[in-house]
Amino acid sequence: FRRVLFRSKTRPAVAAAALRKLRAAAVRCEGEPITVKLSPEVAAYIQNRFRKPLARLEERYRCRIAIEAVRDFSFDAIEIVE
């Protein structure tokens, strides 16, 4: 017997949702740092696949963006700390 884990959301879908929330937070940041807390799998995906878009957001809105992997987070959990 083998157990198969089914996820209703994919890594790209969760990453896209996180980026939308991050973009909205960057507009409001007024130069303050922003931390995005995600599951380790999604955090690694965003850091590897979206390095340039993150840098552009930092430059455009003059804010520092930190991606934090939190072990206890569910796969699709997203927390923005402004």
Coordinates of N, CA and C in Angstrom, one line a residue:
F1 N 0.8 -1.2 0.0 CA 0.0 0.0 0.0 C 0.9 1.2 0.0
R2 N 0.6 2.1 -0.9 CA 1.4 3.4 -1.0 C 0.4 4.5 -0.9
R3 N 0.8 5.5 -0.1 CA 0.0 6.7 0.1 C 0.4 7.8 -0.9
V4 N -0.5 8.4 -1.6 CA -0.2 9.4 -2.6 C -0.7 10.7 -2.0
L5 N 0.1 11.7 -2.0 CA -0.3 13.0 -1.5 C -0.8 13.8 -2.7
F6 N -2.0 14.4 -2.6 CA -2.6 15.1 -3.7 C -2.7 16.6 -3.2
R7 N -2.2 17.5 -4.0 CA -2.3 18.9 -3.7 C -3.2 19.5 -4.8
S8 N -4.1 20.3 -4.3 CA -5.0 21.0 -5.2 C -4.3 22.2 -5.8
K9 N -3.3 22.7 -5.2 CA -2.5 23.8 -5.8 C -1.1 23.4 -6.1
T10 N -0.6 23.9 -7.2 CA 0.8 23.6 -7.6 C 1.7 24.7 -7.1
R11 N 3.0 24.4 -7.1 CA 4.0 25.4 -6.7 C 3.9 26.7 -7.5
P12 N 3.8 26.6 -8.8 CA 3.6 27.9 -9.6 C 2.4 28.7 -9.2
A13 N 1.3 28.0 -8.9 CA 0.1 28.7 -8.5 C 0.2 29.4 -7.1
V14 N 0.8 28.7 -6.2 CA 1.1 29.3 -4.9 C 2.1 30.4 -5.0
A15 N 3.1 30.3 -5.8 CA 4.1 31.3 -6.0 C 3.5 32.5 -6.7
A16 N 2.6 32.3 -7.6 CA 1.9 33.5 -8.3 C 1.0 34.2 -7.3
A17 N 0.3 33.5 -6.4 CA -0.5 34.1 -5.4 C 0.4 34.9 -4.4
A18 N 1.5 34.4 -4.0 CA 2.4 35.1 -3.1 C 3.0 36.3 -3.8
L19 N 3.3 36.3 -5.1 CA 3.8 37.4 -5.8 C 2.8 38.5 -5.9
R20 N 1.5 38.1 -6.1 CA 0.5 39.1 -6.2 C 0.3 39.9 -4.9
K21 N 0.4 39.1 -3.8 CA 0.3 39.7 -2.4 C 1.5 40.6 -2.2
L22 N 2.6 40.1 -2.6 CA 3.9 40.8 -2.4 C 3.9 42.2 -3.1
R23 N 3.4 42.1 -4.4 CA 3.4 43.3 -5.2 C 2.4 44.4 -4.5
A24 N 1.3 43.9 -4.0 CA 0.4 44.8 -3.3 C 1.0 45.4 -2.1
A25 N 1.8 44.6 -1.4 CA 2.5 45.1 -0.2 C 3.6 46.1 -0.5
A26 N 4.3 45.8 -1.6 CA 5.4 46.7 -2.0 C 4.9 48.1 -2.4
V27 N 3.7 48.2 -3.0 CA 3.1 49.5 -3.3 C 2.9 50.3 -2.0
R28 N 2.5 49.6 -0.9 CA 2.3 50.3 0.4 C 3.5 50.5 1.2
C29 N 4.6 49.9 0.9 CA 5.7 49.7 1.8 C 6.4 51.0 2.3
E30 N 6.4 52.0 1.4 CA 7.1 53.3 1.7 C 8.5 53.2 2.2
G31 N 9.2 52.3 1.6 CA 10.6 52.1 1.9 C 10.9 51.1 3.0
E32 N 9.9 50.6 3.7 CA 10.1 49.7 4.8 C 10.3 48.3 4.3
P33 N 11.0 47.4 5.0 CA 11.2 46.1 4.6 C 10.0 45.2 4.6
I34 N 9.9 44.2 3.7 CA 8.8 43.3 3.7 C 9.3 41.9 3.8
T35 N 8.7 41.1 4.6 CA 9.1 39.7 4.7 C 7.9 38.8 4.2
V36 N 8.2 37.9 3.4 CA 7.2 36.9 2.9 C 7.6 35.6 3.5
K37 N 6.6 35.0 4.3 CA 6.8 33.7 4.9 C 6.0 32.7 4.1
L38 N 6.8 31.6 3.7 CA 6.2 30.5 2.9 C 6.7 29.2 3.3
S39 N 6.1 28.1 2.8 CA 6.6 26.8 3.0 C 8.0 26.7 2.4
P40 N 8.9 25.9 2.9 CA 10.3 25.8 2.3 C 10.3 25.5 0.8
E41 N 9.4 24.7 0.3 CA 9.3 24.3 -1.1 C 9.0 25.5 -2.0
V42 N 8.0 26.3 -1.6 CA 7.5 27.4 -2.4 C 8.5 28.6 -2.2
A43 N 9.1 28.7 -1.0 CA 10.2 29.8 -0.9 C 11.3 29.5 -1.8
A44 N 11.8 28.3 -1.9 CA 12.9 28.0 -2.8 C 12.5 28.2 -4.2
Y45 N 11.3 27.8 -4.6 CA 10.8 28.0 -6.0 C 10.9 29.5 -6.3
I46 N 10.3 30.3 -5.4 CA 10.3 31.8 -5.7 C 11.7 32.4 -5.8
Q47 N 12.6 32.0 -4.9 CA 13.9 32.5 -4.9 C 14.7 32.1 -6.2
N48 N 14.4 31.0 -6.7 CA 15.1 30.5 -7.9 C 14.5 31.0 -9.2
R49 N 13.2 31.0 -9.2 CA 12.5 31.3 -10.5 C 12.2 32.8 -10.7
F50 N 12.1 33.5 -9.5 CA 11.6 34.9 -9.6 C 12.6 35.9 -9.0
R51 N 13.9 35.6 -9.2 CA 15.0 36.5 -8.6 C 14.9 37.9 -9.3
K52 N 14.8 37.9 -10.6 CA 14.8 39.2 -11.3 C 13.6 40.0 -11.0
P53 N 12.4 39.4 -11.1 CA 11.2 40.2 -10.7 C 11.2 40.7 -9.3
L54 N 11.8 40.0 -8.4 CA 11.9 40.4 -7.0 C 12.8 41.6 -6.9
A55 N 13.9 41.6 -7.6 CA 14.9 42.7 -7.6 C 14.2 43.9 -8.2
R56 N 13.4 43.7 -9.3 CA 12.7 44.9 -9.9 C 11.7 45.5 -8.9
L57 N 11.0 44.7 -8.2 CA 10.1 45.2 -7.2 C 10.8 46.0 -6.1
E58 N 11.9 45.5 -5.7 CA 12.7 46.2 -4.7 C 13.2 47.5 -5.2
E59 N 13.7 47.5 -6.4 CA 14.2 48.8 -7.0 C 13.0 49.8 -7.3
R60 N 11.9 49.3 -7.8 CA 10.8 50.2 -8.2 C 10.2 50.9 -6.9
Y61 N 10.0 50.1 -5.9 CA 9.3 50.6 -4.7 C 10.2 50.9 -3.6
R62 N 11.5 50.8 -3.8 CA 12.6 51.1 -2.8 C 12.3 50.4 -1.5
C63 N 12.1 49.1 -1.5 CA 11.9 48.4 -0.3 C 12.7 47.1 -0.3
R64 N 13.1 46.6 0.8 CA 13.8 45.4 0.9 C 12.9 44.2 1.1
I65 N 13.0 43.2 0.2 CA 12.1 42.0 0.3 C 12.9 40.8 0.8
A66 N 12.4 40.2 1.8 CA 13.0 38.9 2.3 C 12.1 37.8 2.2
I67 N 12.5 36.7 1.7 CA 11.7 35.4 1.6 C 12.2 34.5 2.7
E68 N 11.2 34.1 3.5 CA 11.6 33.3 4.7 C 10.8 31.9 4.6
A69 N 11.6 30.9 4.7 CA 11.0 29.5 4.6 C 10.6 29.1 6.1
V70 N 9.4 28.7 6.3 CA 8.9 28.3 7.6 C 8.5 26.9 7.5
R71 N 9.2 26.0 8.2 CA 8.9 24.6 8.2 C 7.5 24.2 8.5
D72 N 6.9 24.9 9.5 CA 5.6 24.5 10.0 C 4.5 25.0 9.1
F73 N 4.8 25.7 8.1 CA 3.7 26.3 7.2 C 3.2 25.2 6.3
S74 N 1.9 25.2 6.0 CA 1.4 24.3 5.0 C 1.9 24.7 3.6
F75 N 1.7 23.9 2.7 CA 2.3 24.1 1.3 C 1.8 25.4 0.7
D76 N 0.5 25.7 0.9 CA -0.1 26.9 0.3 C -0.3 28.1 1.2
A77 N 0.4 28.1 2.4 CA 0.3 29.2 3.3 C 1.2 30.3 2.9
I78 N 0.7 31.6 3.0 CA 1.4 32.8 2.6 C 1.2 33.8 3.7
E79 N 2.3 34.3 4.2 CA 2.2 35.4 5.2 C 3.1 36.6 4.8
I80 N 2.5 37.8 4.7 CA 3.3 39.0 4.4 C 3.4 39.8 5.7
V81 N 4.7 40.1 6.0 CA 4.9 40.9 7.2 C 5.5 42.2 6.7
E82 N 4.8 43.3 7.0 CA 5.2 44.6 6.5 C 5.8 45.4 7.7

